[in-house]
């Protein structure tokens, strides 16, 4: 369960006071692993309230999925890609494949949708996504 800001501050105060993970855990009323995790995040300079991104089973196969989506111009079906991925050794669920294919198609569509310009209507550029994979698009202003 994610801790709120007050609980996190209590963990840090207990850790600073005792300088021992186990003692701080007892004072704060949490598991020692929780104290250790927050202490590591603080020591590395990471935001303690940032979402934790865990590796997924499909991550090693994402380049292949993106290649297949691009080759099919975004028309490939996720169930067919799942069958191909199983032949390559993917043991995950079909739902994981559907999520990954949807993400790859979203990226592909954002990059390759044709831009239709209507005279007299201004367009504004819209950017979204994250730093590693920004998505750029256009929308009508107004």
mmCIF file of N, CA and C in Angstrom:
data_model
loop_
_atom_site.group_PDB
_atom_site.id
_atom_site.type_symbol
_atom_site.label_atom_id
_atom_site.label_comp_id
_atom_site.label_asym_id
_atom_site.label_seq_id
_atom_site.Cartn_x
_atom_site.Cartn_y
_atom_site.Cartn_z
ATOM 1 N N UNK A 1 0.836 -1.177 0.000
ATOM 2 C CA UNK A 1 0.000 0.000 0.000
ATOM 3 C C UNK A 1 0.880 1.238 0.000
ATOM 4 N N UNK A 2 0.533 2.199 -0.816
ATOM 5 C CA UNK A 2 1.308 3.431 -0.927
ATOM 6 C C UNK A 2 1.086 4.304 0.307
ATOM 7 N N UNK A 3 2.163 4.873 0.776
ATOM 8 C CA UNK A 3 2.106 5.731 1.969
ATOM 9 C C UNK A 3 1.805 7.164 1.569
ATOM 10 N N UNK A 4 1.102 7.874 2.458
ATOM 11 C CA UNK A 4 0.862 9.289 2.191
ATOM 12 C C UNK A 4 2.070 10.098 2.681
ATOM 13 N N UNK A 5 2.066 11.385 2.403
ATOM 14 C CA UNK A 5 3.223 12.230 2.698
ATOM 15 C C UNK A 5 3.543 12.253 4.189
ATOM 16 N N UNK A 6 2.531 12.253 5.029
ATOM 17 C CA UNK A 6 2.758 12.294 6.474
ATOM 18 C C UNK A 6 3.449 11.019 6.957
ATOM 19 N N UNK A 7 3.006 9.871 6.456
ATOM 20 C CA UNK A 7 3.617 8.602 6.835
ATOM 21 C C UNK A 7 5.069 8.513 6.367
ATOM 22 N N UNK A 8 5.331 9.021 5.176
ATOM 23 C CA UNK A 8 6.701 9.009 4.650
ATOM 24 C C UNK A 8 7.603 9.887 5.506
ATOM 25 N N UNK A 9 7.096 11.052 5.900
ATOM 26 C CA UNK A 9 7.888 11.929 6.767
ATOM 27 C C UNK A 9 8.152 11.269 8.124
ATOM 28 N N UNK A 10 7.177 10.547 8.666
ATOM 29 C CA UNK A 10 7.386 9.830 9.916
ATOM 30 C C UNK A 10 8.471 8.769 9.766
ATOM 31 N N UNK A 11 8.486 8.093 8.639
ATOM 32 C CA UNK A 11 9.525 7.092 8.371
ATOM 33 C C UNK A 11 10.895 7.757 8.347
ATOM 34 N N UNK A 12 11.003 8.883 7.630
ATOM 35 C CA UNK A 12 12.297 9.576 7.543
ATOM 36 C C UNK A 12 12.740 10.124 8.899
ATOM 37 N N UNK A 13 11.804 10.657 9.674
ATOM 38 C CA UNK A 13 12.150 11.172 11.004
ATOM 39 C C UNK A 13 12.650 10.046 11.897
ATOM 40 N N UNK A 14 11.974 8.902 11.853
ATOM 41 C CA UNK A 14 12.399 7.765 12.666
ATOM 42 C C UNK A 14 13.760 7.254 12.217
ATOM 43 N N UNK A 15 13.987 7.223 10.920
ATOM 44 C CA UNK A 15 15.270 6.755 10.395
ATOM 45 C C UNK A 15 16.400 7.712 10.760
ATOM 46 N N UNK A 16 16.135 9.012 10.672
ATOM 47 C CA UNK A 16 17.152 9.995 11.040
ATOM 48 C C UNK A 16 17.465 9.943 12.533
ATOM 49 N N UNK A 17 16.451 9.669 13.335
ATOM 50 C CA UNK A 17 16.643 9.639 14.788
ATOM 51 C C UNK A 17 17.406 8.389 15.229
ATOM 52 N N UNK A 18 17.089 7.248 14.607
ATOM 53 C CA UNK A 18 17.680 5.988 15.068
ATOM 54 C C UNK A 18 18.872 5.527 14.248
ATOM 55 N N UNK A 19 18.910 5.931 12.977
ATOM 56 C CA UNK A 19 19.937 5.501 12.030
ATOM 57 C C UNK A 19 19.985 3.982 11.898
ATOM 58 N N UNK A 20 18.877 3.346 12.129
ATOM 59 C CA UNK A 20 18.764 1.893 12.009
ATOM 60 C C UNK A 20 17.416 1.573 11.368
ATOM 61 N N UNK A 21 17.453 0.773 10.324
ATOM 62 C CA UNK A 21 16.244 0.454 9.574
ATOM 63 C C UNK A 21 15.210 -0.244 10.451
ATOM 64 N N UNK A 22 15.654 -1.212 11.222
ATOM 65 C CA UNK A 22 14.714 -2.000 12.026
ATOM 66 C C UNK A 22 14.091 -1.170 13.141
ATOM 67 N N UNK A 23 14.895 -0.351 13.803
ATOM 68 C CA UNK A 23 14.358 0.510 14.862
ATOM 69 C C UNK A 23 13.403 1.550 14.285
ATOM 70 N N UNK A 24 13.772 2.113 13.136
ATOM 71 C CA UNK A 24 12.901 3.095 12.494
ATOM 72 C C UNK A 24 11.580 2.463 12.082
ATOM 73 N N UNK A 25 11.629 1.218 11.628
ATOM 74 C CA UNK A 25 10.409 0.519 11.229
ATOM 75 C C UNK A 25 9.490 0.320 12.431
ATOM 76 N N UNK A 26 10.067 -0.021 13.560
ATOM 77 C CA UNK A 26 9.248 -0.209 14.763
ATOM 78 C C UNK A 26 8.632 1.118 15.203
ATOM 79 N N UNK A 27 9.417 2.193 15.158
ATOM 80 C CA UNK A 27 8.891 3.500 15.557
ATOM 81 C C UNK A 27 7.779 3.985 14.628
ATOM 82 N N UNK A 28 7.974 3.769 13.324
ATOM 83 C CA UNK A 28 7.004 4.262 12.346
ATOM 84 C C UNK A 28 5.831 3.297 12.161
ATOM 85 N N UNK A 29 5.979 2.077 12.647
ATOM 86 C CA UNK A 29 4.902 1.101 12.517
ATOM 87 C C UNK A 29 4.778 0.518 11.123
ATOM 88 N N UNK A 30 5.911 0.379 10.434
ATOM 89 C CA UNK A 30 5.903 -0.195 9.090
ATOM 90 C C UNK A 30 6.925 -1.322 9.017
ATOM 91 N N UNK A 31 6.972 -2.006 7.910
ATOM 92 C CA UNK A 31 7.917 -3.087 7.694
ATOM 93 C C UNK A 31 9.318 -2.522 7.438
ATOM 94 N N UNK A 32 10.368 -3.195 7.885
ATOM 95 C CA UNK A 32 11.729 -2.718 7.623
ATOM 96 C C UNK A 32 12.054 -2.580 6.128
ATOM 97 N N UNK A 33 11.436 -3.433 5.304
ATOM 98 C CA UNK A 33 11.667 -3.335 3.855
ATOM 99 C C UNK A 33 11.136 -2.010 3.308
ATOM 100 N N UNK A 34 10.035 -1.531 3.872
ATOM 101 C CA UNK A 34 9.472 -0.248 3.456
ATOM 102 C C UNK A 34 10.424 0.881 3.804
ATOM 103 N N UNK A 35 10.979 0.845 5.018
ATOM 104 C CA UNK A 35 11.933 1.874 5.430
ATOM 105 C C UNK A 35 13.155 1.841 4.524
ATOM 106 N N UNK A 36 13.655 0.660 4.243
ATOM 107 C CA UNK A 36 14.839 0.514 3.382
ATOM 108 C C UNK A 36 14.564 1.056 1.980
ATOM 109 N N UNK A 37 13.375 0.762 1.448
ATOM 110 C CA UNK A 37 13.027 1.232 0.094
ATOM 111 C C UNK A 37 12.977 2.754 0.040
ATOM 112 N N UNK A 38 12.322 3.382 1.017
ATOM 113 C CA UNK A 38 12.249 4.844 1.025
ATOM 114 C C UNK A 38 13.613 5.469 1.279
ATOM 115 N N UNK A 39 14.437 4.835 2.110
ATOM 116 C CA UNK A 39 15.779 5.353 2.370
ATOM 117 C C UNK A 39 16.630 5.307 1.103
ATOM 118 N N UNK A 40 16.534 4.213 0.348
ATOM 119 C CA UNK A 40 17.286 4.104 -0.913
ATOM 120 C C UNK A 40 16.829 5.159 -1.917
ATOM 121 N N UNK A 41 15.511 5.349 -1.992
ATOM 122 C CA UNK A 41 14.997 6.349 -2.928
ATOM 123 C C UNK A 41 15.498 7.742 -2.554
ATOM 124 N N UNK A 42 15.494 8.060 -1.265
ATOM 125 C CA UNK A 42 15.977 9.363 -0.814
ATOM 126 C C UNK A 42 17.470 9.513 -1.087
ATOM 127 N N UNK A 43 18.247 8.460 -0.830
ATOM 128 C CA UNK A 43 19.688 8.515 -1.043
ATOM 129 C C UNK A 43 20.051 8.664 -2.523
ATOM 130 N N UNK A 44 19.234 8.090 -3.398
ATOM 131 C CA UNK A 44 19.495 8.199 -4.834
ATOM 132 C C UNK A 44 18.947 9.494 -5.416
ATOM 133 N N UNK A 45 18.235 10.273 -4.624
ATOM 134 C CA UNK A 45 17.699 11.538 -5.100
ATOM 135 C C UNK A 45 16.412 11.406 -5.890
ATOM 136 N N UNK A 46 15.732 10.281 -5.754
ATOM 137 C CA UNK A 46 14.478 10.064 -6.470
ATOM 138 C C UNK A 46 13.314 10.590 -5.649
ATOM 139 N N UNK A 47 12.253 10.954 -6.325
ATOM 140 C CA UNK A 47 11.035 11.385 -5.640
ATOM 141 C C UNK A 47 10.379 10.161 -5.012
ATOM 142 N N UNK A 48 10.106 10.236 -3.730
ATOM 143 C CA UNK A 48 9.553 9.079 -3.036
ATOM 144 C C UNK A 48 8.086 8.842 -3.379
ATOM 145 N N UNK A 49 7.415 9.838 -3.939
ATOM 146 C CA UNK A 49 6.011 9.664 -4.294
ATOM 147 C C UNK A 49 5.815 9.354 -5.775
ATOM 148 N N UNK A 50 6.920 9.144 -6.503
ATOM 149 C CA UNK A 50 6.830 8.824 -7.925
ATOM 150 C C UNK A 50 6.328 7.384 -8.096
ATOM 151 N N UNK A 51 5.580 7.119 -9.152
ATOM 152 C CA UNK A 51 5.115 5.751 -9.377
ATOM 153 C C UNK A 51 6.294 4.827 -9.676
ATOM 154 N N UNK A 52 6.181 3.606 -9.238
ATOM 155 C CA UNK A 52 7.236 2.622 -9.450
ATOM 156 C C UNK A 52 6.972 1.930 -10.775
ATOM 157 N N UNK A 53 7.954 1.989 -11.673
ATOM 158 C CA UNK A 53 7.827 1.346 -12.970
ATOM 159 C C UNK A 53 8.540 0.004 -12.899
ATOM 160 N N UNK A 54 7.778 -1.045 -13.035
ATOM 161 C CA UNK A 54 8.339 -2.387 -12.946
ATOM 162 C C UNK A 54 8.527 -2.946 -14.355
ATOM 163 N N UNK A 55 9.559 -3.748 -14.553
ATOM 164 C CA UNK A 55 9.737 -4.361 -15.874
ATOM 165 C C UNK A 55 8.617 -5.364 -16.148
ATOM 166 N N UNK A 56 8.240 -5.450 -17.411
ATOM 167 C CA UNK A 56 7.171 -6.352 -17.816
ATOM 168 C C UNK A 56 7.753 -7.490 -18.645
ATOM 169 N N UNK A 57 7.052 -8.592 -18.677
ATOM 170 C CA UNK A 57 7.526 -9.747 -19.449
ATOM 171 C C UNK A 57 7.606 -9.426 -20.934
ATOM 172 N N UNK A 58 6.799 -8.477 -21.388
ATOM 173 C CA UNK A 58 6.728 -8.170 -22.815
ATOM 174 C C UNK A 58 7.813 -7.193 -23.255
ATOM 175 N N UNK A 59 8.485 -6.536 -22.316
ATOM 176 C CA UNK A 59 9.476 -5.513 -22.656
ATOM 177 C C UNK A 59 10.544 -5.981 -23.647
ATOM 178 N N UNK A 60 11.125 -7.172 -23.495
ATOM 179 C CA UNK A 60 12.133 -7.594 -24.481
ATOM 180 C C UNK A 60 11.575 -7.782 -25.896
ATOM 181 N N UNK A 61 10.265 -7.933 -26.012
ATOM 182 C CA UNK A 61 9.636 -8.176 -27.307
ATOM 183 C C UNK A 61 9.074 -6.905 -27.948
ATOM 184 N N UNK A 62 9.123 -5.776 -27.242
ATOM 185 C CA UNK A 62 8.548 -4.525 -27.763
ATOM 186 C C UNK A 62 9.152 -4.080 -29.094
ATOM 187 N N UNK A 63 10.492 -4.158 -29.281
ATOM 188 C CA UNK A 63 11.013 -3.760 -30.601
ATOM 189 C C UNK A 63 10.415 -4.577 -31.750
ATOM 190 N N UNK A 64 10.215 -5.874 -31.528
ATOM 191 C CA UNK A 64 9.637 -6.733 -32.566
ATOM 192 C C UNK A 64 8.172 -6.350 -32.811
ATOM 193 N N UNK A 65 7.431 -6.073 -31.737
ATOM 194 C CA UNK A 65 6.026 -5.666 -31.884
ATOM 195 C C UNK A 65 5.947 -4.364 -32.668
ATOM 196 N N UNK A 66 6.789 -3.396 -32.325
ATOM 197 C CA UNK A 66 6.784 -2.113 -33.033
ATOM 198 C C UNK A 66 7.158 -2.295 -34.500
ATOM 199 N N UNK A 67 8.082 -3.203 -34.773
ATOM 200 C CA UNK A 67 8.455 -3.484 -36.165
ATOM 201 C C UNK A 67 7.266 -4.058 -36.934
ATOM 202 N N UNK A 68 6.548 -5.012 -36.334
ATOM 203 C CA UNK A 68 5.393 -5.613 -36.998
ATOM 204 C C UNK A 68 4.272 -4.607 -37.198
ATOM 205 N N UNK A 69 4.064 -3.736 -36.233
ATOM 206 C CA UNK A 69 3.020 -2.698 -36.373
ATOM 207 C C UNK A 69 3.396 -1.747 -37.498
ATOM 208 N N UNK A 70 4.653 -1.356 -37.555
ATOM 209 C CA UNK A 70 5.083 -0.442 -38.614
ATOM 210 C C UNK A 70 5.007 -1.107 -39.983
ATOM 211 N N UNK A 71 5.430 -2.355 -40.059
ATOM 212 C CA UNK A 71 5.412 -3.073 -41.334
ATOM 213 C C UNK A 71 3.982 -3.239 -41.858
ATOM 214 N N UNK A 72 3.025 -3.434 -40.942
ATOM 215 C CA UNK A 72 1.625 -3.602 -41.356
ATOM 216 C C UNK A 72 0.884 -2.273 -41.440
ATOM 217 N N UNK A 73 1.572 -1.177 -41.196
ATOM 218 C CA UNK A 73 0.996 0.166 -41.191
ATOM 219 C C UNK A 73 -0.151 0.273 -40.187
ATOM 220 N N UNK A 74 0.051 -0.346 -39.026
ATOM 221 C CA UNK A 74 -0.913 -0.251 -37.940
ATOM 222 C C UNK A 74 -2.132 -1.131 -38.080
ATOM 223 N N UNK A 75 -2.109 -2.092 -38.999
ATOM 224 C CA UNK A 75 -3.298 -2.907 -39.248
ATOM 225 C C UNK A 75 -3.229 -4.304 -38.634
ATOM 226 N N UNK A 76 -2.129 -4.665 -38.040
ATOM 227 C CA UNK A 76 -1.960 -6.011 -37.494
ATOM 228 C C UNK A 76 -2.838 -6.195 -36.260
ATOM 229 N N UNK A 77 -3.327 -7.414 -36.070
ATOM 230 C CA UNK A 77 -4.187 -7.722 -34.922
ATOM 231 C C UNK A 77 -3.347 -8.274 -33.781
ATOM 232 N N UNK A 78 -3.747 -7.937 -32.575
ATOM 233 C CA UNK A 78 -2.990 -8.344 -31.390
ATOM 234 C C UNK A 78 -3.020 -9.859 -31.191
ATOM 235 N N UNK A 79 -4.131 -10.502 -31.503
ATOM 236 C CA UNK A 79 -4.185 -11.953 -31.297
ATOM 237 C C UNK A 79 -3.230 -12.687 -32.236
ATOM 238 N N UNK A 80 -3.069 -12.182 -33.448
ATOM 239 C CA UNK A 80 -2.132 -12.792 -34.394
ATOM 240 C C UNK A 80 -0.688 -12.539 -33.953
ATOM 241 N N UNK A 81 -0.426 -11.333 -33.442
ATOM 242 C CA UNK A 81 0.913 -11.045 -32.937
ATOM 243 C C UNK A 81 1.230 -11.902 -31.721
ATOM 244 N N UNK A 82 0.231 -12.182 -30.903
ATOM 245 C CA UNK A 82 0.444 -13.020 -29.730
ATOM 246 C C UNK A 82 0.896 -14.419 -30.148
ATOM 247 N N UNK A 83 0.277 -14.953 -31.191
ATOM 248 C CA UNK A 83 0.692 -16.266 -31.696
ATOM 249 C C UNK A 83 2.139 -16.240 -32.161
ATOM 250 N N UNK A 84 2.524 -15.179 -32.882
ATOM 251 C CA UNK A 84 3.913 -15.050 -33.336
ATOM 252 C C UNK A 84 4.883 -14.921 -32.170
ATOM 253 N N UNK A 85 4.483 -14.141 -31.166
ATOM 254 C CA UNK A 85 5.348 -13.951 -29.996
ATOM 255 C C UNK A 85 5.536 -15.259 -29.232
ATOM 256 N N UNK A 86 4.501 -16.077 -29.166
ATOM 257 C CA UNK A 86 4.639 -17.369 -28.496
ATOM 258 C C UNK A 86 5.658 -18.241 -29.208
ATOM 259 N N UNK A 87 5.724 -18.143 -30.538
ATOM 260 C CA UNK A 87 6.726 -18.898 -31.293
ATOM 261 C C UNK A 87 8.141 -18.393 -30.998
ATOM 262 N N UNK A 88 8.239 -17.104 -30.595
ATOM 263 C CA UNK A 88 9.549 -16.538 -30.255
ATOM 264 C C UNK A 88 9.917 -16.776 -28.797
ATOM 265 N N UNK A 89 9.004 -17.387 -28.026
ATOM 266 C CA UNK A 89 9.318 -17.714 -26.647
ATOM 267 C C UNK A 89 8.616 -16.876 -25.600
ATOM 268 N N UNK A 90 7.680 -16.028 -25.996
ATOM 269 C CA UNK A 90 6.932 -15.224 -25.027
ATOM 270 C C UNK A 90 5.946 -16.114 -24.299
ATOM 271 N N UNK A 91 5.958 -16.069 -22.957
ATOM 272 C CA UNK A 91 5.087 -16.928 -22.160
ATOM 273 C C UNK A 91 3.996 -16.149 -21.435
ATOM 274 N N UNK A 92 3.885 -14.858 -21.719
ATOM 275 C CA UNK A 92 2.907 -14.024 -21.030
ATOM 276 C C UNK A 92 1.499 -14.198 -21.553
ATOM 277 N N UNK A 93 0.588 -13.428 -20.975
ATOM 278 C CA UNK A 93 -0.823 -13.507 -21.276
ATOM 279 C C UNK A 93 -1.156 -12.708 -22.532
ATOM 280 N N UNK A 94 -2.253 -13.075 -23.175
ATOM 281 C CA UNK A 94 -2.685 -12.360 -24.378
ATOM 282 C C UNK A 94 -3.070 -10.911 -24.054
ATOM 283 N N UNK A 95 -3.529 -10.671 -22.845
ATOM 284 C CA UNK A 95 -3.889 -9.303 -22.441
ATOM 285 C C UNK A 95 -2.659 -8.400 -22.452
ATOM 286 N N UNK A 96 -1.525 -8.920 -22.029
ATOM 287 C CA UNK A 96 -0.272 -8.149 -22.074
ATOM 288 C C UNK A 96 0.084 -7.796 -23.508
ATOM 289 N N UNK A 97 -0.123 -8.738 -24.394
ATOM 290 C CA UNK A 97 0.156 -8.492 -25.809
ATOM 291 C C UNK A 97 -0.776 -7.424 -26.358
ATOM 292 N N UNK A 98 -2.054 -7.491 -25.989
ATOM 293 C CA UNK A 98 -3.006 -6.482 -26.480
ATOM 294 C C UNK A 98 -2.625 -5.084 -26.008
ATOM 295 N N UNK A 99 -2.213 -4.960 -24.732
ATOM 296 C CA UNK A 99 -1.783 -3.649 -24.219
ATOM 297 C C UNK A 99 -0.565 -3.138 -24.980
ATOM 298 N N UNK A 100 0.405 -4.021 -25.205
ATOM 299 C CA UNK A 100 1.633 -3.631 -25.896
ATOM 300 C C UNK A 100 1.351 -3.232 -27.343
ATOM 301 N N UNK A 101 0.498 -3.986 -28.018
ATOM 302 C CA UNK A 101 0.158 -3.665 -29.410
ATOM 303 C C UNK A 101 -0.603 -2.342 -29.465
ATOM 304 N N UNK A 102 -1.489 -2.110 -28.524
ATOM 305 C CA UNK A 102 -2.233 -0.841 -28.492
ATOM 306 C C UNK A 102 -1.266 0.330 -28.300
ATOM 307 N N UNK A 103 -0.284 0.156 -27.436
ATOM 308 C CA UNK A 103 0.705 1.207 -27.204
ATOM 309 C C UNK A 103 1.543 1.457 -28.460
ATOM 310 N N UNK A 104 1.952 0.375 -29.130
ATOM 311 C CA UNK A 104 2.735 0.508 -30.355
ATOM 312 C C UNK A 104 1.917 1.159 -31.466
ATOM 313 N N UNK A 105 0.642 0.799 -31.570
ATOM 314 C CA UNK A 105 -0.223 1.416 -32.584
ATOM 315 C C UNK A 105 -0.454 2.892 -32.282
ATOM 316 N N UNK A 106 -0.584 3.225 -31.013
ATOM 317 C CA UNK A 106 -0.764 4.625 -30.629
ATOM 318 C C UNK A 106 0.447 5.454 -31.051
ATOM 319 N N UNK A 107 1.630 4.914 -30.803
ATOM 320 C CA UNK A 107 2.855 5.609 -31.223
ATOM 321 C C UNK A 107 2.923 5.717 -32.745
ATOM 322 N N UNK A 108 2.579 4.633 -33.427
ATOM 323 C CA UNK A 108 2.650 4.644 -34.878
ATOM 324 C C UNK A 108 1.643 5.637 -35.458
ATOM 325 N N UNK A 109 0.417 5.628 -34.947
ATOM 326 C CA UNK A 109 -0.611 6.547 -35.446
ATOM 327 C C UNK A 109 -0.249 7.996 -35.182
ATOM 328 N N UNK A 110 0.361 8.276 -34.058
ATOM 329 C CA UNK A 110 0.745 9.652 -33.736
ATOM 330 C C UNK A 110 1.804 10.163 -34.701
ATOM 331 N N UNK A 111 2.641 9.266 -35.188
ATOM 332 C CA UNK A 111 3.720 9.681 -36.091
ATOM 333 C C UNK A 111 3.280 9.731 -37.548
ATOM 334 N N UNK A 112 2.335 8.878 -37.940
ATOM 335 C CA UNK A 112 2.082 8.705 -39.365
ATOM 336 C C UNK A 112 0.691 9.088 -39.841
ATOM 337 N N UNK A 113 -0.137 9.675 -39.000
ATOM 338 C CA UNK A 113 -1.441 10.101 -39.493
ATOM 339 C C UNK A 113 -1.265 11.232 -40.503
ATOM 340 N N UNK A 114 -1.963 11.174 -41.627
ATOM 341 C CA UNK A 114 -1.822 12.254 -42.606
ATOM 342 C C UNK A 114 -2.376 13.559 -42.055
ATOM 343 N N UNK A 115 -1.704 14.637 -42.383
ATOM 344 C CA UNK A 115 -2.102 15.963 -41.915
ATOM 345 C C UNK A 115 -2.888 16.645 -43.032
ATOM 346 N N UNK A 116 -4.132 16.952 -42.760
ATOM 347 C CA UNK A 116 -4.977 17.625 -43.739
ATOM 348 C C UNK A 116 -5.093 19.082 -43.310
ATOM 349 N N UNK A 117 -4.594 19.964 -44.135
ATOM 350 C CA UNK A 117 -4.596 21.385 -43.804
ATOM 351 C C UNK A 117 -5.753 22.053 -44.541
ATOM 352 N N UNK A 118 -6.591 22.729 -43.789
ATOM 353 C CA UNK A 118 -7.692 23.477 -44.352
ATOM 354 C C UNK A 118 -7.311 24.943 -44.288
ATOM 355 N N UNK A 119 -7.370 25.613 -45.413
ATOM 356 C CA UNK A 119 -6.950 27.012 -45.467
ATOM 357 C C UNK A 119 -7.802 27.854 -44.517
ATOM 358 N N UNK A 120 -7.142 28.721 -43.786
ATOM 359 C CA UNK A 120 -7.828 29.650 -42.908
ATOM 360 C C UNK A 120 -8.056 29.136 -41.502
ATOM 361 N N UNK A 121 -7.803 27.862 -41.253
ATOM 362 C CA UNK A 121 -7.979 27.317 -39.914
ATOM 363 C C UNK A 121 -6.600 27.084 -39.286
ATOM 364 N N UNK A 122 -6.290 27.812 -38.227
ATOM 365 C CA UNK A 122 -4.976 27.631 -37.616
ATOM 366 C C UNK A 122 -4.875 26.297 -36.883
ATOM 367 N N UNK A 123 -3.679 25.717 -36.897
ATOM 368 C CA UNK A 123 -3.412 24.469 -36.198
ATOM 369 C C UNK A 123 -2.425 24.732 -35.061
ATOM 370 N N UNK A 124 -2.567 24.009 -33.981
ATOM 371 C CA UNK A 124 -1.586 24.085 -32.908
ATOM 372 C C UNK A 124 -0.957 22.712 -32.737
ATOM 373 N N UNK A 125 0.350 22.716 -32.436
ATOM 374 C CA UNK A 125 1.057 21.469 -32.242
ATOM 375 C C UNK A 125 0.854 21.008 -30.799
ATOM 376 N N UNK A 126 0.546 19.739 -30.626
ATOM 377 C CA UNK A 126 0.296 19.168 -29.310
ATOM 378 C C UNK A 126 1.334 18.082 -29.071
ATOM 379 N N UNK A 127 2.001 18.147 -27.921
ATOM 380 C CA UNK A 127 2.991 17.129 -27.573
ATOM 381 C C UNK A 127 2.518 16.398 -26.327
ATOM 382 N N UNK A 128 2.692 15.081 -26.315
ATOM 383 C CA UNK A 128 2.353 14.285 -25.140
ATOM 384 C C UNK A 128 3.325 13.119 -25.065
ATOM 385 N N UNK A 129 3.076 12.196 -24.181
ATOM 386 C CA UNK A 129 3.978 11.075 -23.997
ATOM 387 C C UNK A 129 5.031 11.407 -22.965
ATOM 388 N N UNK A 130 6.085 10.617 -22.936
ATOM 389 C CA UNK A 130 7.158 10.863 -21.983
ATOM 390 C C UNK A 130 8.428 11.260 -22.714
ATOM 391 N N UNK A 131 9.523 11.477 -21.969
ATOM 392 C CA UNK A 131 10.764 11.950 -22.564
ATOM 393 C C UNK A 131 11.359 10.939 -23.536
ATOM 394 N N UNK A 132 11.196 9.650 -23.226
ATOM 395 C CA UNK A 132 11.775 8.617 -24.072
ATOM 396 C C UNK A 132 11.013 8.436 -25.382
ATOM 397 N N UNK A 133 9.713 8.637 -25.349
ATOM 398 C CA UNK A 133 8.910 8.442 -26.558
ATOM 399 C C UNK A 133 7.851 9.536 -26.646
ATOM 400 N N UNK A 134 8.273 10.746 -27.038
ATOM 401 C CA UNK A 134 7.296 11.824 -27.146
ATOM 402 C C UNK A 134 6.349 11.603 -28.331
ATOM 403 N N UNK A 135 5.116 12.033 -28.155
ATOM 404 C CA UNK A 135 4.120 11.965 -29.221
ATOM 405 C C UNK A 135 3.789 13.385 -29.643
ATOM 406 N N UNK A 136 3.820 13.643 -30.942
ATOM 407 C CA UNK A 136 3.546 14.974 -31.461
ATOM 408 C C UNK A 136 2.367 14.869 -32.404
ATOM 409 N N UNK A 137 1.448 15.808 -32.279
ATOM 410 C CA UNK A 137 0.289 15.825 -33.156
ATOM 411 C C UNK A 137 -0.190 17.248 -33.354
ATOM 412 N N UNK A 138 -1.227 17.397 -34.152
ATOM 413 C CA UNK A 138 -1.779 18.717 -34.432
ATOM 414 C C UNK A 138 -3.267 18.699 -34.159
ATOM 415 N N UNK A 139 -3.779 19.816 -33.713
ATOM 416 C CA UNK A 139 -5.225 19.956 -33.549
ATOM 417 C C UNK A 139 -5.623 21.379 -33.956
ATOM 418 N N UNK A 140 -6.878 21.513 -34.296
ATOM 419 C CA UNK A 140 -7.358 22.833 -34.696
ATOM 420 C C UNK A 140 -7.446 23.731 -33.493
ATOM 421 N N UNK A 141 -6.975 24.938 -33.639
ATOM 422 C CA UNK A 141 -7.055 25.914 -32.546
ATOM 423 C C UNK A 141 -8.460 26.476 -32.499
ATOM 424 N N UNK A 142 -8.898 26.757 -31.310
ATOM 425 C CA UNK A 142 -10.198 27.390 -31.223
ATOM 426 C C UNK A 142 -11.113 26.682 -30.398
#
